[in-house]
XYZ file of C-alpha atoms in Angstrom:
558
model
C 13.697 6.808 -6.686
C 12.534 7.955 -3.246
C 10.715 5.642 -0.920
C 6.919 5.962 -1.272
C 5.025 7.344 1.677
C 2.236 5.439 3.404
C -0.326 7.617 1.688
C 1.179 6.884 -1.718
C 1.204 3.166 -0.981
C -2.457 3.169 0.017
C -3.290 5.053 -3.198
C -1.358 2.473 -5.180
C -3.492 -0.209 -3.603
C -6.768 1.532 -4.485
C -5.681 3.401 -7.598
C -8.885 3.581 -9.627
C -9.732 6.756 -11.542
C -13.346 5.664 -12.127
C -15.843 8.275 -10.908
C -18.359 6.737 -8.442
C -22.071 7.209 -9.128
C -25.193 6.912 -7.015
C -26.311 3.291 -7.266
C -29.263 2.195 -5.165
C -29.462 -1.205 -3.481
C -32.377 -2.408 -5.616
C -30.409 -1.493 -8.758
C -27.455 -3.556 -7.570
C -29.764 -6.496 -6.770
C -31.082 -6.405 -10.325
C -27.545 -6.102 -11.716
C -26.563 -9.217 -9.755
C -29.752 -11.001 -10.823
C -29.181 -10.210 -14.490
C -25.509 -11.180 -14.479
C -25.758 -14.343 -12.377
C -29.174 -15.528 -13.514
C -31.357 -13.518 -15.890
C -34.070 -16.164 -15.702
C -34.272 -19.948 -15.845
C -32.535 -20.239 -19.210
C -30.162 -23.207 -19.169
C -32.049 -25.280 -16.612
C -33.723 -27.200 -19.438
C -30.361 -28.858 -20.114
C -30.199 -30.020 -16.490
C -33.654 -31.611 -16.358
C -33.383 -33.651 -19.558
C -30.077 -35.172 -18.429
C -30.579 -35.598 -14.684
C -34.259 -36.428 -14.561
C -36.811 -34.215 -12.782
C -36.280 -35.219 -9.137
C -32.489 -35.027 -9.185
C -32.590 -31.807 -11.217
C -34.830 -30.116 -8.642
C -32.599 -31.416 -5.842
C -29.512 -29.913 -7.523
C -31.298 -26.575 -7.856
C -31.960 -26.634 -4.096
C -28.606 -28.020 -2.891
C -26.083 -26.114 -5.017
C -27.060 -22.711 -3.591
C -25.920 -24.049 -0.204
C -22.693 -25.808 -1.186
C -21.618 -23.902 -4.318
C -23.317 -20.509 -4.618
C -23.403 -19.569 -0.921
C -19.622 -19.987 -0.446
C -19.139 -17.684 -3.449
C -21.624 -15.042 -2.358
C -20.759 -15.065 1.356
C -17.025 -14.879 0.663
C -17.642 -12.074 -1.828
C -19.828 -10.237 0.692
C -17.207 -10.486 3.449
C -14.234 -9.506 1.303
C -16.230 -6.938 -0.632
C -17.325 -5.223 2.565
C -13.694 -5.076 3.777
C -12.050 -4.199 0.447
C -14.627 -2.342 -1.691
C -12.352 -1.471 -4.585
C -12.544 -1.423 -8.376
C -11.374 -4.836 -9.506
C -13.114 -6.616 -6.638
C -11.983 -10.239 -6.406
C -8.709 -9.437 -8.178
C -7.809 -6.964 -5.417
C -8.861 -9.409 -2.683
C -6.603 -12.145 -4.009
C -3.770 -9.686 -4.576
C -4.015 -8.559 -0.950
C -4.396 -12.030 0.504
C -2.013 -14.045 -1.695
C 0.157 -11.511 -3.533
C 0.716 -10.088 -6.996
C 1.237 -13.344 -8.903
C -1.930 -15.062 -7.694
C -3.909 -11.855 -8.194
C -2.647 -11.765 -11.766
C -3.618 -15.411 -12.315
C -7.152 -14.875 -11.007
C -7.675 -11.589 -12.851
C -6.401 -12.830 -16.184
C -8.118 -16.231 -15.889
C -11.464 -14.524 -15.382
C -10.749 -11.908 -18.063
C -9.769 -14.425 -20.740
C -12.716 -16.669 -19.914
C -15.237 -13.830 -20.033
C -13.954 -12.400 -23.299
C -14.699 -15.693 -25.012
C -18.021 -16.106 -23.213
C -19.357 -12.637 -24.054
C -20.445 -13.543 -27.562
C -22.459 -16.456 -26.194
C -24.942 -14.158 -24.461
C -25.673 -12.315 -27.706
C -25.888 -15.505 -29.789
C -28.251 -17.168 -27.305
C -30.408 -14.063 -27.076
C -30.815 -13.773 -30.852
C -31.552 -17.505 -31.084
C -34.522 -16.962 -28.722
C -35.641 -13.951 -30.765
C -35.565 -16.079 -33.930
C -38.308 -18.252 -32.384
C -40.592 -15.224 -32.587
C -39.180 -13.534 -35.713
C -37.726 -15.495 -38.614
C -34.317 -14.194 -39.706
C -31.718 -15.043 -42.307
C -28.119 -15.510 -41.202
C -27.239 -12.009 -42.405
C -30.226 -10.477 -40.629
C -29.331 -12.340 -37.420
C -25.828 -10.898 -37.518
C -27.205 -7.396 -38.044
C -29.358 -7.823 -34.938
C -26.338 -9.103 -32.989
C -24.247 -6.149 -34.131
C -27.022 -3.706 -33.210
C -27.268 -5.222 -29.727
C -23.497 -4.955 -29.205
C -23.359 -1.336 -30.370
C -26.355 -0.234 -28.255
C -25.050 -1.973 -25.122
C -21.616 -0.427 -25.675
C -23.141 3.060 -25.813
C -25.074 2.366 -22.597
C -21.920 1.134 -20.853
C -19.968 4.196 -21.915
C -22.542 6.293 -20.053
C -21.784 4.585 -16.737
C -23.153 2.129 -14.225
C -26.202 4.264 -13.451
C -27.513 3.902 -17.007
C -26.461 0.253 -17.124
C -28.443 -0.286 -13.928
C -31.520 1.528 -15.253
C -31.690 -0.688 -18.362
C -30.977 -3.813 -16.362
C -33.637 -2.974 -13.768
C -36.334 -2.542 -16.409
C -35.496 -5.816 -18.147
C -35.108 -7.714 -14.857
C -38.609 -6.662 -13.776
C -40.032 -7.956 -17.082
C -38.168 -11.247 -16.636
C -39.387 -11.678 -13.061
C -42.980 -10.938 -14.072
C -42.756 -13.420 -16.969
C -41.420 -16.260 -14.804
C -43.908 -15.422 -12.054
C -46.662 -15.828 -14.660
C -45.198 -19.173 -15.757
C -45.106 -20.286 -12.112
C -48.755 -19.328 -11.530
C -49.885 -20.987 -14.781
C -47.961 -24.134 -13.903
C -49.395 -24.422 -10.397
C -52.913 -23.701 -11.683
C -52.594 -26.600 -14.156
C -50.743 -29.006 -11.852
C -51.521 -32.620 -12.822
C -48.514 -34.841 -11.991
C -45.593 -35.369 -9.637
C -42.613 -33.181 -10.617
C -40.156 -35.511 -8.848
C -40.752 -38.728 -10.804
C -38.649 -40.376 -11.970
C -35.998 -39.186 -9.535
C -33.181 -39.669 -12.069
C -32.725 -40.630 -15.716
C -33.078 -44.413 -15.480
C -31.943 -44.914 -19.077
C -28.545 -43.377 -18.329
C -28.139 -44.440 -14.695
C -27.675 -42.343 -11.569
C -23.950 -41.622 -12.036
C -24.394 -40.076 -15.486
C -27.599 -38.331 -14.414
C -25.577 -36.537 -11.742
C -22.278 -35.958 -13.519
C -23.871 -35.020 -16.833
C -25.950 -32.252 -15.256
C -23.634 -30.993 -12.506
C -21.517 -28.794 -14.796
C -24.569 -26.900 -16.085
C -25.980 -26.636 -12.554
C -22.676 -25.122 -11.378
C -22.725 -22.706 -14.306
C -26.200 -21.340 -13.519
C -25.078 -20.667 -9.934
C -21.842 -18.887 -10.853
C -20.701 -15.300 -11.238
C -21.396 -13.936 -7.755
C -17.788 -12.854 -7.277
C -17.591 -11.147 -10.686
C -19.984 -8.374 -9.698
C -17.467 -7.256 -7.077
C -15.415 -5.489 -9.762
C -17.939 -2.611 -9.912
C -17.528 -1.565 -6.245
C -15.461 1.430 -7.323
C -18.388 2.661 -9.441
C -20.636 3.007 -6.398
C -20.583 5.897 -3.943
C -22.162 3.618 -1.353
C -19.820 0.620 -1.411
C -22.123 -1.437 0.782
C -24.730 -1.911 -1.962
C -22.556 -4.587 -3.601
C -22.219 -6.931 -0.637
C -25.761 -6.268 0.545
C -27.015 -6.997 -2.967
C -25.200 -10.345 -2.949
C -26.932 -11.406 0.271
C -30.310 -10.585 -1.275
C -29.448 -12.040 -4.676
C -28.770 -15.641 -3.595
C -32.271 -16.483 -2.279
C -33.916 -14.477 -5.077
C -32.070 -16.397 -7.785
C -32.671 -19.778 -6.118
C -36.407 -19.019 -5.967
C -36.483 -17.913 -9.616
C -34.820 -21.171 -10.640
C -36.851 -23.525 -8.461
C -40.450 -22.261 -8.555
C -40.996 -22.003 -12.353
C -39.175 -25.318 -12.823
C -41.259 -27.323 -10.349
C -44.430 -25.656 -11.701
C -43.547 -26.556 -15.297
C -42.671 -30.153 -14.402
C -45.897 -30.499 -12.435
C -48.050 -29.185 -15.276
C -46.367 -30.026 -18.590
C -43.930 -32.774 -17.538
C -42.219 -34.398 -20.557
C -38.860 -33.961 -18.795
C -36.975 -36.089 -21.348
C -37.919 -33.623 -24.111
C -36.759 -30.521 -22.237
C -34.336 -28.215 -24.011
C -34.063 -24.762 -25.605
C -35.622 -26.155 -28.804
C -37.946 -28.612 -27.061
C -40.168 -28.401 -24.007
C -39.327 -25.369 -21.866
C -40.890 -22.504 -19.957
C -42.264 -21.026 -23.171
C -44.242 -24.249 -23.560
C -46.198 -23.426 -20.402
C -46.784 -19.897 -21.635
C -48.002 -21.016 -25.058
C -50.002 -24.045 -23.843
C -51.922 -22.405 -21.019
C -52.004 -18.721 -22.022
C -51.996 -18.881 -25.816
C -49.420 -18.604 -28.648
C -49.155 -14.825 -28.300
C -47.875 -15.173 -24.728
C -45.389 -17.778 -25.941
C -44.036 -15.326 -28.533
C -43.880 -12.602 -25.906
C -41.914 -14.934 -23.655
C -39.407 -15.549 -26.461
C -38.879 -11.789 -26.779
C -38.358 -11.498 -23.012
C -35.832 -14.341 -23.205
C -33.983 -12.298 -25.842
C -34.023 -9.214 -23.622
C -32.830 -11.244 -20.618
C -29.710 -12.368 -22.475
C -29.132 -8.824 -23.720
C -29.304 -7.655 -20.112
C -26.774 -10.300 -19.075
C -24.431 -9.058 -21.805
C -25.001 -5.502 -20.584
C -23.953 -6.251 -16.993
C -21.156 -8.610 -18.078
C -19.579 -5.832 -20.138
C -19.575 -3.587 -17.072
C -18.031 -6.146 -14.715
C -15.451 -7.363 -17.226
C -14.285 -3.886 -18.226
C -13.748 -2.891 -14.571
C -11.757 -6.009 -13.816
C -9.475 -5.567 -16.814
C -9.108 -1.865 -16.029
C -7.968 -2.618 -12.457
C -5.358 -5.086 -13.716
C -4.040 -2.464 -16.152
C -3.825 0.170 -13.387
C -1.428 -2.192 -11.608
C 0.772 -2.324 -14.734
C -0.187 -5.946 -15.395
C -2.009 -5.263 -18.671
C -1.551 -2.740 -21.506
C -1.633 0.789 -20.074
C -4.043 1.995 -22.759
C -6.788 0.124 -20.882
C -6.511 2.646 -18.024
C -7.865 5.437 -20.227
C -11.090 6.792 -18.727
C -13.570 9.360 -20.052
C -13.112 12.873 -18.681
C -16.653 13.512 -17.461
C -17.781 10.163 -16.044
C -14.527 8.319 -15.555
C -15.616 5.264 -17.593
C -12.850 2.865 -18.750
C -13.315 3.604 -22.449
C -10.743 1.338 -24.070
C -11.477 -1.619 -21.803
C -15.143 -1.326 -22.791
C -14.439 -0.909 -26.512
C -12.149 -3.965 -26.637
C -15.045 -6.085 -25.363
C -17.481 -4.805 -27.991
C -14.970 -5.231 -30.833
C -14.086 -8.754 -29.740
C -17.777 -9.676 -29.428
C -18.545 -8.337 -32.921
C -15.995 -10.826 -34.224
C -16.748 -13.740 -31.920
C -20.500 -13.937 -32.612
C -19.690 -15.057 -36.167
C -17.826 -18.194 -35.133
C -18.063 -21.284 -32.987
C -15.702 -21.195 -30.027
C -16.351 -24.718 -28.769
C -12.663 -25.580 -28.340
C -11.901 -22.251 -26.691
C -14.751 -22.772 -24.224
C -13.086 -26.026 -23.142
C -10.194 -23.878 -21.950
C -12.292 -21.201 -20.242
C -14.086 -23.697 -17.972
C -10.838 -24.480 -16.147
C -9.779 -20.828 -16.040
C -12.968 -19.803 -14.230
C -12.724 -22.649 -11.702
C -9.125 -21.656 -10.868
C -10.403 -18.163 -10.171
C -13.075 -19.357 -7.710
C -10.632 -21.546 -5.795
C -8.155 -18.674 -5.430
C -10.886 -16.403 -4.043
C -11.748 -18.942 -1.345
C -8.101 -19.489 -0.461
C -7.604 -15.713 -0.265
C -10.594 -15.476 2.056
C -9.007 -18.047 4.383
C -5.615 -16.377 4.143
C -7.004 -12.939 5.025
C -8.829 -14.400 8.030
C -5.427 -15.597 9.302
C -3.259 -12.742 8.027
C -5.526 -9.841 8.956
C -7.974 -10.950 11.636
C -8.571 -7.332 12.682
C -9.345 -6.033 9.198
C -12.671 -4.173 9.494
C -15.375 -6.302 7.889
C -18.818 -4.609 7.931
C -20.159 -8.023 6.975
C -18.407 -11.082 8.322
C -19.446 -14.682 7.773
C -20.408 -15.938 11.264
C -17.891 -18.170 13.016
C -14.140 -18.386 13.373
C -11.586 -19.247 10.696
C -12.247 -22.979 11.075
C -15.934 -22.394 10.384
C -15.014 -20.319 7.337
C -12.814 -23.157 6.055
C -15.729 -25.560 6.494
C -17.944 -23.161 4.492
C -15.662 -22.940 1.457
C -14.277 -26.491 1.425
C -17.358 -28.021 -0.290
C -17.015 -25.445 -3.058
C -13.334 -26.269 -3.556
C -14.115 -30.010 -3.681
C -16.989 -29.464 -6.129
C -14.676 -27.362 -8.319
C -12.021 -30.105 -8.389
C -14.649 -32.790 -9.066
C -16.169 -30.752 -11.887
C -12.799 -30.573 -13.644
C -12.850 -34.355 -13.858
C -16.470 -34.855 -14.902
C -16.649 -32.086 -17.514
C -15.014 -34.478 -19.958
C -11.549 -35.545 -21.012
C -11.402 -32.967 -23.798
C -12.362 -30.138 -21.449
C -9.760 -31.284 -18.933
C -7.041 -31.460 -21.593
C -8.005 -28.039 -22.944
C -7.883 -26.639 -19.426
C -4.404 -28.040 -18.832
C -3.154 -26.383 -22.013
C -4.942 -23.099 -21.318
C -3.702 -22.848 -17.759
C -0.067 -23.170 -18.842
C -0.496 -19.976 -20.851
C -1.192 -17.905 -17.719
C 2.313 -18.140 -16.144
C 3.846 -17.509 -19.571
C 1.647 -14.441 -19.943
C 2.653 -13.275 -16.458
C 6.373 -13.522 -17.241
C 5.938 -11.550 -20.466
C 3.694 -8.837 -18.993
C 5.795 -8.508 -15.847
C 8.841 -7.775 -18.001
C 7.064 -5.490 -20.469
C 4.643 -3.582 -18.206
C 6.482 -3.749 -14.882
C 3.705 -4.803 -12.498
C 3.444 -3.421 -8.971
C 7.225 -2.918 -8.880
C 6.775 -0.058 -11.323
C 4.349 1.637 -8.931
C 6.115 0.857 -5.652
C 9.608 -0.641 -6.042
C 10.248 -0.538 -2.290
C 7.393 -2.757 -1.197
C 7.358 -4.796 -4.410
C 11.004 -5.506 -5.255
C 11.969 -7.833 -8.081
C 14.748 -10.363 -8.296
C 17.382 -8.840 -10.648
C 18.253 -12.333 -11.894
C 14.727 -13.437 -12.844
C 13.069 -10.017 -13.312
C 10.141 -11.475 -11.361
C 8.942 -11.042 -7.793
C 10.860 -12.976 -5.174
C 9.256 -16.417 -4.875
C 7.505 -16.330 -8.249
C 9.442 -19.290 -9.653
C 8.135 -21.514 -6.868
C 4.602 -20.135 -7.261
C 4.654 -20.992 -10.962
C 5.994 -24.456 -10.115
C 3.097 -24.908 -7.705
C 0.559 -24.427 -10.509
C 2.218 -27.182 -12.525
C 2.415 -29.474 -9.481
C -1.318 -29.131 -8.826
C -2.130 -30.052 -12.414
C 0.309 -32.942 -12.383
C -1.654 -34.420 -9.474
C -5.006 -33.706 -11.137
C -3.697 -35.000 -14.479
C -2.631 -38.346 -12.995
C -6.000 -38.682 -11.254
C -7.786 -37.807 -14.515
C -5.743 -40.305 -16.539
C -6.963 -43.189 -14.380
C -10.422 -41.746 -13.668
C -11.489 -40.952 -17.242
C -11.501 -44.561 -18.564
C -13.660 -45.574 -15.595
C -16.009 -42.622 -15.941
C -16.167 -42.423 -19.757
C -15.030 -45.891 -20.753
C -18.451 -47.217 -21.834
C -19.265 -44.335 -24.135
C -16.140 -42.177 -24.426
C -14.448 -43.722 -27.495
C -17.621 -43.542 -29.592
C -18.551 -40.044 -28.411
C -15.149 -38.473 -29.020
C -14.746 -40.246 -32.375
C -18.054 -38.732 -33.497
C -17.256 -35.320 -32.009
C -13.734 -34.937 -33.435
C -14.015 -37.009 -36.574
C -11.375 -39.716 -36.144
C -11.560 -43.171 -34.595
C -8.853 -42.941 -31.927
C -9.763 -39.455 -30.674
C -10.378 -40.688 -27.127
C -7.012 -42.403 -26.971
C -5.275 -39.266 -28.257
C -6.994 -37.138 -25.592
C -6.239 -39.460 -22.657
C -2.640 -39.977 -23.789
C -2.380 -36.206 -24.168
C -3.402 -35.823 -20.510
C -0.708 -38.317 -19.487
C 2.121 -36.788 -21.516
C 1.231 -33.229 -20.561
C 1.208 -34.317 -16.901
C 4.703 -35.756 -17.362
C 5.848 -32.572 -19.108
C 4.400 -30.434 -16.313
C 6.204 -32.570 -13.720
C 9.506 -31.947 -15.509
C 8.788 -28.212 -15.737
C 7.926 -28.098 -12.037
C 11.190 -29.811 -11.071
C 13.209 -27.420 -13.240
C 11.456 -24.394 -11.744
C 12.087 -25.607 -8.181
C 15.789 -26.113 -8.968
C 15.984 -22.634 -10.496
C 14.135 -21.203 -7.497
C 16.725 -22.616 -5.104
C 19.643 -21.394 -7.200
C 18.399 -17.990 -8.338
C 15.948 -17.093 -5.594
C 16.982 -18.657 -2.253
C 14.795 -17.636 0.657
C 17.675 -16.555 2.872
C 18.781 -13.981 0.288
C 15.415 -12.355 -0.272
C 15.094 -8.774 0.996
C 12.837 -8.084 3.933
C 10.110 -5.676 2.891
C 7.179 -4.092 4.657
C 3.894 -5.896 4.340
C 1.805 -5.042 1.302
C -0.935 -4.143 3.767
C 0.206 -0.996 5.545
C -2.718 -0.225 7.758
C -6.430 -0.762 8.116
C -8.063 0.556 5.008
C -10.593 3.364 5.419
C -14.187 2.177 5.112
C -16.668 3.983 2.938
């Protein structure tokens, strides 16, 4: 095989066949709003656990220390590398093929199992306004999935049009709730500051995971950059989206607490924003709000299908997923099979409870965020002259200071999500390297596209250095596993045994989970040692071929 030219290599890097469409900035803002927020739904679960004062403080602080590092990193990298696949391509460029695969597949697997949740939650809100049998509810779910699939197969312009209309309705509805709440203000929204019955530690740890969740997803929207003729709308939309979403979360919440209160009774089936609508504007407005809540979740599913299908498509174009996923429609260049797999999987998933699978996806998503931040740091060092139409102010040290709080919050959240979630994450994460080894052998990876710049070790059939990279994943979770083994009894000791016994149906469930963390940590340590030994024997650094950098030249800016 002849050596690829520079032009071929650049095309391999940005190899999307998706046809760009005209997407305006306001449309992208609403796409980001719908995917990352869609309204205040979910905040009820923060307030009833944390208490009103602490809950409001989390809503104000997390945009700075959790959401801003996501959005600013995504804006910088998205402005420099505006390609289909977004964050997956950034990590691939900054850290290499293996880590790009890990991030792309972690996010893909997590989102596939989360997709059904948007539809289920939306129909549950609709059932507050319209009574439905179980069969009727499934018919509504199926209708939503089919309609959204048709919209997605028409392209991002139609997706954006639907999302914009629904987002405007949602914003108007929550603006009305805010006005009604302030007009009927009668108490302090900050008292008590935390849930005194549970104590400050549980008030914080019990609500932090949900607070992180409502401020997540800003990097996912990056996958649609290839759909836009004007690539800048994505990173510009992110900069606008952060303050918009923070305002939408904070203002209706403080208004509702100041007018209705009853923070301990907050929840999707208890006191919520619909309570304000029904109490101060009449039952009809409350029913209308329930319908808007349904539409908001439908809109989130709509945008999530678009972002997920583009990410999976980009992975497949790099021969790291089944090639059938690269099939695009002739006229509009839409990834047809990637889109259809999402709709088919959702049609099945909305019938079942995926509680145990969700315990795995939490860890997968957090791994993805951490890799994006590390890639951002790496690219600052590796390619300081890479054109960045938007660049986070400051030098590399300042950038490290920006993303470090997010990395620490991510690590902390792994520990406080619960022992069962942590154990599920450890098991789920081990599947990713196994999946990489299988797919690399079957599909070929970047070596199949450019064997000169992406050679493989003939002994391992993997990229040079992959054995050590896989070992590194296990080493990280050995350290976290040992910390978790000693931390969990302190954090959950007073209530853990009873809670897990009730949740899983047998008396020693907590002991089984904590011992599982210990033994899996030991097993991972053994695996890591074996991989390092194999790396030194089969893949010594001094015998690796010298290849040209994956980055050949400054990429052309749109």
